mmCIF file of C-alpha atoms and ligand atoms in Angstrom:
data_model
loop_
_atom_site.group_PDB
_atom_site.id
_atom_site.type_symbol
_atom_site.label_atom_id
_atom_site.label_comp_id
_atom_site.label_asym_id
_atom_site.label_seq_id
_atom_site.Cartn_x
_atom_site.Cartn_y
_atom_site.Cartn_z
ATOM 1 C CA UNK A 1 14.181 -18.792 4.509
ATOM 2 C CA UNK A 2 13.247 -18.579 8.304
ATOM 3 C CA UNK A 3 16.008 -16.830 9.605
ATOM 4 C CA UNK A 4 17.838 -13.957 7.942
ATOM 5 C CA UNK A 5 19.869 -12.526 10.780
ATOM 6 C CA UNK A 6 19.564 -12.790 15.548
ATOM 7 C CA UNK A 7 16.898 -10.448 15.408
ATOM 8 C CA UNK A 8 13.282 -11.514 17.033
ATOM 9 C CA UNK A 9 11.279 -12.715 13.777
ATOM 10 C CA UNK A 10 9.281 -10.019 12.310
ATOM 11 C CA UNK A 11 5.801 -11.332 13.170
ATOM 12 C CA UNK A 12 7.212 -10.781 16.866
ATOM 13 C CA UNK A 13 8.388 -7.444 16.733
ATOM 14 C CA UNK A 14 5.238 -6.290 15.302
ATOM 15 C CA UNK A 15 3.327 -8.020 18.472
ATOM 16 C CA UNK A 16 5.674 -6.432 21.110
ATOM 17 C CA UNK A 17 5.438 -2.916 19.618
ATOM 18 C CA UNK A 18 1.701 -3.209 18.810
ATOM 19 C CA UNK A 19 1.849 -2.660 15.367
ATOM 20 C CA UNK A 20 -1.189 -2.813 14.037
ATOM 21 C CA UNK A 21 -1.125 -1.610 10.624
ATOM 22 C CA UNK A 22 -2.767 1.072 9.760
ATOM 23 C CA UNK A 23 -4.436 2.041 6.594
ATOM 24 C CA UNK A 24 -4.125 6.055 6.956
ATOM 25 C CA UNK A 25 -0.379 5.018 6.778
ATOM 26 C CA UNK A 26 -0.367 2.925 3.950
ATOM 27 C CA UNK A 27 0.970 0.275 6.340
ATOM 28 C CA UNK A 28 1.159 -3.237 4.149
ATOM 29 C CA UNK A 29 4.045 -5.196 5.839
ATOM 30 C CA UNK A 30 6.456 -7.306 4.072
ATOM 31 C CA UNK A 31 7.288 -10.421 6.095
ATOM 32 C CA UNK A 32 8.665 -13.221 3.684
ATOM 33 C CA UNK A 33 12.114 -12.806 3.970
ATOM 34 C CA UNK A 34 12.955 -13.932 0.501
ATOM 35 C CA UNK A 35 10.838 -11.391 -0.931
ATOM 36 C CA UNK A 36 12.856 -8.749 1.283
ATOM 37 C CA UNK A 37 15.770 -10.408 -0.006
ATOM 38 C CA UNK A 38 15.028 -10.414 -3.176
ATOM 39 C CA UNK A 39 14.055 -6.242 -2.992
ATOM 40 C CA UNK A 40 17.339 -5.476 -1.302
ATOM 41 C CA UNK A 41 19.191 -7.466 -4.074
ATOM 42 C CA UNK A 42 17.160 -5.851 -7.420
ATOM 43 C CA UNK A 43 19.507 -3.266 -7.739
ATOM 44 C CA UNK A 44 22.834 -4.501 -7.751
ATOM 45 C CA UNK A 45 25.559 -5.346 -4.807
ATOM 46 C CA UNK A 46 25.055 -3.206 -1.661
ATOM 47 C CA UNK A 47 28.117 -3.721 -0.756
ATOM 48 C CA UNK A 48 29.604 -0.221 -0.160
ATOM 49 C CA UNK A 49 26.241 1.156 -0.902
ATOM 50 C CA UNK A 50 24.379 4.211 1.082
ATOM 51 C CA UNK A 51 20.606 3.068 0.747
ATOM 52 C CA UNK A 52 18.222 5.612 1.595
ATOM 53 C CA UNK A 53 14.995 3.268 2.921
ATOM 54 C CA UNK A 54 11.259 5.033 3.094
ATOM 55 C CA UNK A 55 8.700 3.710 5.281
ATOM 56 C CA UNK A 56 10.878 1.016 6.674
ATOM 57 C CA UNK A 57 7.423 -0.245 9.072
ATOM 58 C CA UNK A 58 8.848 -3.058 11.186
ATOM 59 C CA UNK A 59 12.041 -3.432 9.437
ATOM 60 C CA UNK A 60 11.980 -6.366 7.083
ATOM 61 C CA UNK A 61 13.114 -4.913 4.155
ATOM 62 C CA UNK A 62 15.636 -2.720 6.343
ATOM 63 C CA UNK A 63 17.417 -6.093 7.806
ATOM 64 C CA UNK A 64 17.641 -7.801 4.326
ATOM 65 C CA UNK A 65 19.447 -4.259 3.346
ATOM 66 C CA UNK A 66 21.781 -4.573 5.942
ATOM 67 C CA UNK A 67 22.895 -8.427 6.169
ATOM 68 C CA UNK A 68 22.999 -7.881 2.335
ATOM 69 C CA UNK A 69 25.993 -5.743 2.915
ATOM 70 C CA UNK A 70 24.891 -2.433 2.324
ATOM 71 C CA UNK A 71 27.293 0.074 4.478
ATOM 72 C CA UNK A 72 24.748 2.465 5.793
ATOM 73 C CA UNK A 73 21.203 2.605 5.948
ATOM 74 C CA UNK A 74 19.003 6.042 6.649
ATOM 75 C CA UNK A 75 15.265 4.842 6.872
ATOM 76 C CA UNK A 76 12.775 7.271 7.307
ATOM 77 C CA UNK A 77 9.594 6.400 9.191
ATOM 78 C CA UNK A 78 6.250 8.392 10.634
ATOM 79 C CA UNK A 79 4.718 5.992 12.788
ATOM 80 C CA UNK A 80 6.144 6.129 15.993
ATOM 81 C CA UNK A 81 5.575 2.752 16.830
ATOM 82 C CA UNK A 82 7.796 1.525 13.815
ATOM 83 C CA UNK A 83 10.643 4.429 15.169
ATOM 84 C CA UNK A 84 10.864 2.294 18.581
ATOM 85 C CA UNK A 85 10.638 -1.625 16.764
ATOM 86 C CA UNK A 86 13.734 0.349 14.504
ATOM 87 C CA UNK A 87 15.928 1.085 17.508
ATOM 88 C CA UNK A 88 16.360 -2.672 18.273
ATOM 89 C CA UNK A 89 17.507 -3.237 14.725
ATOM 90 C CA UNK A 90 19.872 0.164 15.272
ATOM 91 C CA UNK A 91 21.620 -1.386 18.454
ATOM 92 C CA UNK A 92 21.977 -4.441 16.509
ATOM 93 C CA UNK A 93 23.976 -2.919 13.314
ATOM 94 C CA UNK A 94 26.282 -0.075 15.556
ATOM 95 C CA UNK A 95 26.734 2.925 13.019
ATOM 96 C CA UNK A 96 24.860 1.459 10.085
ATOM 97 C CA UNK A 97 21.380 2.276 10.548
ATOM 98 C CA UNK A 98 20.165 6.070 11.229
ATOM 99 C CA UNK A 99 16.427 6.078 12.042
ATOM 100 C CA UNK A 100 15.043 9.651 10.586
ATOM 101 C CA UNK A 101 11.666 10.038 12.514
ATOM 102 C CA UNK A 102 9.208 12.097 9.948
ATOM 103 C CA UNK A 103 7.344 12.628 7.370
ATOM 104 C CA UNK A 104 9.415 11.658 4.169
ATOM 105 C CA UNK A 105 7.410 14.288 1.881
ATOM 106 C CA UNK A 106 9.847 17.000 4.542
ATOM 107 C CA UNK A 107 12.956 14.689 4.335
ATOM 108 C CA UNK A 108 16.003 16.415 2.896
ATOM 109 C CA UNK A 109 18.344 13.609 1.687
ATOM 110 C CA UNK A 110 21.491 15.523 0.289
ATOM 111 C CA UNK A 111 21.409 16.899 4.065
ATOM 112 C CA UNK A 112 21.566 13.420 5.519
ATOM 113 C CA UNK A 113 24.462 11.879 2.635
ATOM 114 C CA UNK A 114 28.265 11.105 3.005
ATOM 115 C CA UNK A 115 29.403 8.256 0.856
ATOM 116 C CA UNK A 116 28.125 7.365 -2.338
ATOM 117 C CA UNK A 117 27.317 5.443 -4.162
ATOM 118 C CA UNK A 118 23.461 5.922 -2.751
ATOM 119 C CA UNK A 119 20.445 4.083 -3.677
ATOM 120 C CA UNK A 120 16.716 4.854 -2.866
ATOM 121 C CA UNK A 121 14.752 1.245 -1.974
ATOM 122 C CA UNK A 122 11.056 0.991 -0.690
ATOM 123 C CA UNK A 123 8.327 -0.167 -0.263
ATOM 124 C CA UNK A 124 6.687 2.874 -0.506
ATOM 125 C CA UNK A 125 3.612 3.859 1.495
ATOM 126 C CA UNK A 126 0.932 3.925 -0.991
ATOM 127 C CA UNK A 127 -0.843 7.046 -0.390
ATOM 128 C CA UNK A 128 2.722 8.726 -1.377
ATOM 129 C CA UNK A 129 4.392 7.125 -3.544
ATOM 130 C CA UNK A 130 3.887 9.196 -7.070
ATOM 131 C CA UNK A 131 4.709 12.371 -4.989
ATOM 132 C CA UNK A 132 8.099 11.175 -3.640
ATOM 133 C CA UNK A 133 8.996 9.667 -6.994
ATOM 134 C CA UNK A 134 7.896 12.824 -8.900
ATOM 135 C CA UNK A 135 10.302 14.621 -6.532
ATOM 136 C CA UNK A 136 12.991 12.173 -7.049
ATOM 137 C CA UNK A 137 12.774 12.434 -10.590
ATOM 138 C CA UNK A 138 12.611 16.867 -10.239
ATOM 139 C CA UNK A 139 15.936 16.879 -8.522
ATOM 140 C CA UNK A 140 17.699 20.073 -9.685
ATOM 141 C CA UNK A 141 20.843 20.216 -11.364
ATOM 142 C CA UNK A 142 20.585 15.940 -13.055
ATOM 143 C CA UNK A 143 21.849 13.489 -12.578
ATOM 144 C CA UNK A 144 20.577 13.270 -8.795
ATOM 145 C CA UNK A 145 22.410 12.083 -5.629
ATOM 146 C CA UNK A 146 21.129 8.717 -6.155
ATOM 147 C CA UNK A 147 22.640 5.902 -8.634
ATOM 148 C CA UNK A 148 19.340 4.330 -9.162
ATOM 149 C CA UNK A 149 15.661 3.628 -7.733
ATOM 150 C CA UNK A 150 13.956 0.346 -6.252
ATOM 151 C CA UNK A 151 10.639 0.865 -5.967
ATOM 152 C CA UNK A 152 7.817 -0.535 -5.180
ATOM 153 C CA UNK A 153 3.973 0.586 -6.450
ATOM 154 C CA UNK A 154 0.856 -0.765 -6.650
ATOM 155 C CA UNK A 155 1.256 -2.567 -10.495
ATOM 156 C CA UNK A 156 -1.454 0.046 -12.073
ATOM 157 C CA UNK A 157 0.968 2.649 -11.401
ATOM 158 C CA UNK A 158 4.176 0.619 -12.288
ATOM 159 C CA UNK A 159 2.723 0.265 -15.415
ATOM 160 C CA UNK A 160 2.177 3.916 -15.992
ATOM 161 C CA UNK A 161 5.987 4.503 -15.039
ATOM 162 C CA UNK A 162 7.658 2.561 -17.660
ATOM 163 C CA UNK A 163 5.068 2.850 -19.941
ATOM 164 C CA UNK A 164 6.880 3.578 -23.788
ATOM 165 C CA UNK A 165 4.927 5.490 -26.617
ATOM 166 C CA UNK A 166 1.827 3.735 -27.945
ATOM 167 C CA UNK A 167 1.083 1.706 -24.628
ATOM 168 C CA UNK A 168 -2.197 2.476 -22.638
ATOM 169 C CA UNK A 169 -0.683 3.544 -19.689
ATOM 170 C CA UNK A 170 1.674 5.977 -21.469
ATOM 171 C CA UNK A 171 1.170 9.445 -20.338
ATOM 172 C CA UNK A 172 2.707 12.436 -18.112
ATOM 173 C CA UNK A 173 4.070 9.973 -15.192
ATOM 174 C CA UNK A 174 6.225 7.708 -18.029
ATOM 175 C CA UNK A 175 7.532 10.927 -19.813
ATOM 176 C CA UNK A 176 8.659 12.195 -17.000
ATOM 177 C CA UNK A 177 10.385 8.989 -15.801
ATOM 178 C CA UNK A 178 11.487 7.710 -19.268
ATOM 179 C CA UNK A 179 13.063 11.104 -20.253
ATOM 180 C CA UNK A 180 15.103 11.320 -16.672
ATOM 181 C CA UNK A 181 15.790 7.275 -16.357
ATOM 182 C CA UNK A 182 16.287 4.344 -17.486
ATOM 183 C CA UNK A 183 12.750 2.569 -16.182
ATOM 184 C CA UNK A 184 12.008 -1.568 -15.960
ATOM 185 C CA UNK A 185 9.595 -3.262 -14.162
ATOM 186 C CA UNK A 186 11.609 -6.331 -12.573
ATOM 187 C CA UNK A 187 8.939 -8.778 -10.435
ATOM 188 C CA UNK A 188 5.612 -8.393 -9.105
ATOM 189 C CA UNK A 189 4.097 -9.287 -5.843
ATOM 190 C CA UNK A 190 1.282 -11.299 -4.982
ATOM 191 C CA UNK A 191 -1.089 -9.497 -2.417
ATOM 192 C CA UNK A 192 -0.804 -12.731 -0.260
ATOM 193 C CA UNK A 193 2.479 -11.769 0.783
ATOM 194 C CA UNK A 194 1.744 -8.643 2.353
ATOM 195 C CA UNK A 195 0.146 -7.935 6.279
ATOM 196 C CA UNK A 196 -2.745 -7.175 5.642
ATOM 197 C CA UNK A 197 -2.843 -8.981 1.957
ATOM 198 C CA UNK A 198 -3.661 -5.161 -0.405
ATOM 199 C CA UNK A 199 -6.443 -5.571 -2.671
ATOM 200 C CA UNK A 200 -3.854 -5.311 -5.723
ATOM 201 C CA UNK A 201 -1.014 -7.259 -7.076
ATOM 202 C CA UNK A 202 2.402 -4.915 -6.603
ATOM 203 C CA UNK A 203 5.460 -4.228 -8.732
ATOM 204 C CA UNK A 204 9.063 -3.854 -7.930
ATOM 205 C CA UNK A 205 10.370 -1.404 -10.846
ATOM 206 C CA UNK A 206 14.072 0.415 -11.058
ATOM 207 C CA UNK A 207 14.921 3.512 -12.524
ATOM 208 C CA UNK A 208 18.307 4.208 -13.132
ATOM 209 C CA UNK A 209 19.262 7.892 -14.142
ATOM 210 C CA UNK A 210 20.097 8.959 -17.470
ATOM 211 C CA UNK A 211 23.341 10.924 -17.380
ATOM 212 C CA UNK A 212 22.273 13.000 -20.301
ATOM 213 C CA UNK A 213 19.111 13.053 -21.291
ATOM 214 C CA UNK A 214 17.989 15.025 -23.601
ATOM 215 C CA UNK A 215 18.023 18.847 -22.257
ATOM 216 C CA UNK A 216 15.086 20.756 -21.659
ATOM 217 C CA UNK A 217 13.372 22.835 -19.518
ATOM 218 C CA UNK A 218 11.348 19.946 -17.165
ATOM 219 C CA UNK A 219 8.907 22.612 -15.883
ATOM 220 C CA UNK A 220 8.013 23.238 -19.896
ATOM 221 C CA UNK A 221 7.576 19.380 -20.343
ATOM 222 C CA UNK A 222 5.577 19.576 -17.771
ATOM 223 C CA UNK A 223 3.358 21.832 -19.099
ATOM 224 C CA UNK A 224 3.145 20.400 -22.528
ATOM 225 C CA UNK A 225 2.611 17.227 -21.120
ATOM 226 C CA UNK A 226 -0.228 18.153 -18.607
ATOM 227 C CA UNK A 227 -2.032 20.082 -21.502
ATOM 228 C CA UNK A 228 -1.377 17.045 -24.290
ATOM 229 C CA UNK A 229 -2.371 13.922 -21.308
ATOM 230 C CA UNK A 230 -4.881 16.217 -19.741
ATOM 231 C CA UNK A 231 -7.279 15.683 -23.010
ATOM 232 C CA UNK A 232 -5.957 12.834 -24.278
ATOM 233 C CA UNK A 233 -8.592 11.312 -26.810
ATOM 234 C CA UNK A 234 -7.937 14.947 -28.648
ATOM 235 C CA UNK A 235 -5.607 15.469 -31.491
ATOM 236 C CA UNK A 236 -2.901 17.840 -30.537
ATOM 237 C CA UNK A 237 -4.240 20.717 -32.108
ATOM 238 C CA UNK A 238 -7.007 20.983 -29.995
ATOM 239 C CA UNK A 239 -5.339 19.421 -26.646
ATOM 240 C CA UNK A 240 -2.542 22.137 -26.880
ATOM 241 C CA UNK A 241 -4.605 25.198 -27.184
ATOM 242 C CA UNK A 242 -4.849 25.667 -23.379
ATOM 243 C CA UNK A 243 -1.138 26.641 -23.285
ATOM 244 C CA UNK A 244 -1.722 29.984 -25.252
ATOM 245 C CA UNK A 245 0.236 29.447 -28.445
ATOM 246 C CA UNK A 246 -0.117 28.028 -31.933
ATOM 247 C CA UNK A 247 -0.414 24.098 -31.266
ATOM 248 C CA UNK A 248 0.627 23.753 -34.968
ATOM 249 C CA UNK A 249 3.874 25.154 -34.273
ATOM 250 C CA UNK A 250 4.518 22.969 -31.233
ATOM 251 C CA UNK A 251 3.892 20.011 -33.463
ATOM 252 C CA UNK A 252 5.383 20.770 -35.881
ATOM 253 C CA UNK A 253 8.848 21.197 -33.703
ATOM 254 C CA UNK A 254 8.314 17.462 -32.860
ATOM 255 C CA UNK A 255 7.341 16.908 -36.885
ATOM 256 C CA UNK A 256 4.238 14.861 -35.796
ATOM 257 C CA UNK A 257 1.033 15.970 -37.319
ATOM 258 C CA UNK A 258 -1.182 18.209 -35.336
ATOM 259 C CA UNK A 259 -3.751 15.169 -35.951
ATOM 260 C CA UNK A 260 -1.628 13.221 -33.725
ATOM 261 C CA UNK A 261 -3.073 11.929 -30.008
ATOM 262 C CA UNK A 262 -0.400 12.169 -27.058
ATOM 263 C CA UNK A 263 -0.253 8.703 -26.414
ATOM 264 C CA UNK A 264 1.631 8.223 -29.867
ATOM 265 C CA UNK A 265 4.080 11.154 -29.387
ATOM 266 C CA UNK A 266 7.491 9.849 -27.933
ATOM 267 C CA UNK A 267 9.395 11.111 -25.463
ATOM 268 C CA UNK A 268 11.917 12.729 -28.219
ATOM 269 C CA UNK A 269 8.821 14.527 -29.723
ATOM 270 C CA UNK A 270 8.107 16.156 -26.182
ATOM 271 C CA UNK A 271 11.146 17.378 -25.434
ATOM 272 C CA UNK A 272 11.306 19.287 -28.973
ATOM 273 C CA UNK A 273 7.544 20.486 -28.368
ATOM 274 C CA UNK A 274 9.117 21.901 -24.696
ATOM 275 C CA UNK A 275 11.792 23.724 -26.557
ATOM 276 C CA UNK A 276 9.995 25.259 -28.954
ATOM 277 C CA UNK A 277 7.414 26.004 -26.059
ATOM 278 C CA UNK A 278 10.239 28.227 -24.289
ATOM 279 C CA UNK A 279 11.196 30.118 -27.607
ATOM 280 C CA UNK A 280 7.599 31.128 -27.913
ATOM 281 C CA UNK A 281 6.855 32.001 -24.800
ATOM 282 C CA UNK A 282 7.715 35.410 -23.676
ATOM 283 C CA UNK A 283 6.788 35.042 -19.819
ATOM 284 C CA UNK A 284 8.739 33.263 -17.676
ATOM 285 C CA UNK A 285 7.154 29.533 -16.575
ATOM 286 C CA UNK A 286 5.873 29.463 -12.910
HETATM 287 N N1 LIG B 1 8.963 -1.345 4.538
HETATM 288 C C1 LIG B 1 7.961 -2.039 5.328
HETATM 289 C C2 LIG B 1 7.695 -3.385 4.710
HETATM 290 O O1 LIG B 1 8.074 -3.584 3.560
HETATM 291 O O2 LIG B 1 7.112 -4.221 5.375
HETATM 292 C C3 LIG B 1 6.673 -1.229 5.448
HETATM 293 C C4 LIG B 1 6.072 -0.768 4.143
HETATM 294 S S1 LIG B 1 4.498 -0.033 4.298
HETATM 295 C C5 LIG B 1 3.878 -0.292 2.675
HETATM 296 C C6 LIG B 1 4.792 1.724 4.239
HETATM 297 C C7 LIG B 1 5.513 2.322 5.447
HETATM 298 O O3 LIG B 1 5.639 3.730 5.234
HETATM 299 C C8 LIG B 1 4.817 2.170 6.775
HETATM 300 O O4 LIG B 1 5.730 1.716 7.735
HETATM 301 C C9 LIG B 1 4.330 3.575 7.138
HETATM 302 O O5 LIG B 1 4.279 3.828 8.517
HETATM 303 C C10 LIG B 1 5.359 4.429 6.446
HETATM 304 N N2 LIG B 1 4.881 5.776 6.084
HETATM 305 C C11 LIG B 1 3.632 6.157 5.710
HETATM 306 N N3 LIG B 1 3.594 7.467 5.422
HETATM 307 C C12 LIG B 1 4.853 7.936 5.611
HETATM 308 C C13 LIG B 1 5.449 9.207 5.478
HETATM 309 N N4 LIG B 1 4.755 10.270 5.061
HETATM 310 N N5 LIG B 1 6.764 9.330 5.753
HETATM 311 C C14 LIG B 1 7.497 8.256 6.152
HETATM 312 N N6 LIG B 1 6.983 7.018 6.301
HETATM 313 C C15 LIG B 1 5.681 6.852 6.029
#
């Protein structure tokens, strides 16, 4: 594909706006537009879709989203440089692209939504990327504002996102994820096709939202996870005694065996140990 819409090509824009990327920024530009294509398209139809874009750099994943239909597009961006190489794409889609200049770690989405359906999809700056998904996945009351999650990570930390029970990259990260959503990892990237190539291969993974999962208090998960993944090579009865009550009891509300490591506890068995975590505790959880 050479040509994706009457925009300058992207290796152009990034010349006339003196983008040079910049590490500190996590800046790793996208510029094969069947890749971009290929992004915009993991999730489904845009077509009527709100698609909330971080990091949109020079704006080749941004113009995929938009000749693939999608009916608005709010991209936020840091580097001012990007902000201005944005505006040309802006004038060229009238009332379909807002450009949010910031840091996305301070952008308030639900202030910034009309229409849904809405869909999160990035290449995320590197240096971020956990953080804003954490926060994606922490959204207070579930299900979220967004229908589902395109993301993509350096494949190490994919991994550790859809990881299930009994892999090697299960742990605090896939409990989290796997309890809210529904997680896949759907392609990965070669660093060949990035500006300038990373030193890893990437992964494009989705995470659609469970409407229901299974209720408990996150921030208690949270804490029995951190304590369980924190020492993982212990058994649970020794991992669990940094929370300040009977680890025995906590397993035994998940009916695993105290013997048990983390990494074969599912998600199911967490949730029960976060329960039973509340009804113990008499102090409210930070
Ligand atoms: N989407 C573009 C692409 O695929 O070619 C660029 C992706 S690049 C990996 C990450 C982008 O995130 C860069 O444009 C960078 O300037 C931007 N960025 C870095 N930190 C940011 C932050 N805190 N808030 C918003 N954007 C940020």
């Amino acid at each position: 594909m050479t040509q994706i819409d009457d925009l300058p090509p992207l290796r152009e824009v990034i010349r006339r706006h003196d983008l040079k990327p910049r590490k500190s920024l996590g800046q790793n530009f996208l510029l094969d537009l069947n890749l971009t294509a290929r992004i915009a398209r993991a999730g489904g139809s845009l077509v009527g879709v709100t698609v909330v874009e971080i990091g949109p750099g020079p704006g080749g994943l941004t113009r995929a989203l938009l000749t693939e239909g999608a009916a608005r597009v709010i991209a936020v961006e840091r580097d001012e440089r990007a902000v201005a190489a944005l505006g040309e794409i802006a004038a060229r889609y009238p009332d379909r692209l807002s450009v949010i200049a910031g840091d996305a770690l301070e952008f308030d989405a639900l202030s910034h939504l009309g229409r849904r359906p809405v869909r999160v999809i990035a290449n995320l700056p590197y240096n971020i990327a956990t953080a804003l998904l954490v926060r994606w996945l922490s959204v207070e009351p579930w299900p979220p504002w967004y229908d589902s999650l395109v993301l993509m990570f350096q494949r190490e930390v994919a991994d550790r996102i859809t990881a299930q029970v009994d892999e090697e990259a299960y742990g605090r990260l896939a409990v989290l994820a796997n309890w809210r959503a529904e997680t896949k990892r759907l392609f990965d990237i070669a660093p060949s096709a990035f500006v300038p190539p990373p030193k890893v291969t990437s992964s494009v993974i989705r995470l659609v939202p469970r409407t229901s999962p299974e209720s408990c208090n996150r921030l208690a998960l949270e804490r029995i996870t951190g304590a369980a993944f924190g020492q993982r090579r212990k058994m649970l009865r020794q991992s669990l005694k940094s929370l300040g009550v009977d680890p025995a009891r906590l397993a035994n509300a998940a009916d695993v065996e105290p013997t048990r490591r983390a990494e074969t506890v599912p998600i199911g068995g967490f949730v029960a140990m976060a329960r039973e975590f509340i009804n113990i505790k008499s102090e409210p959880l930070l």
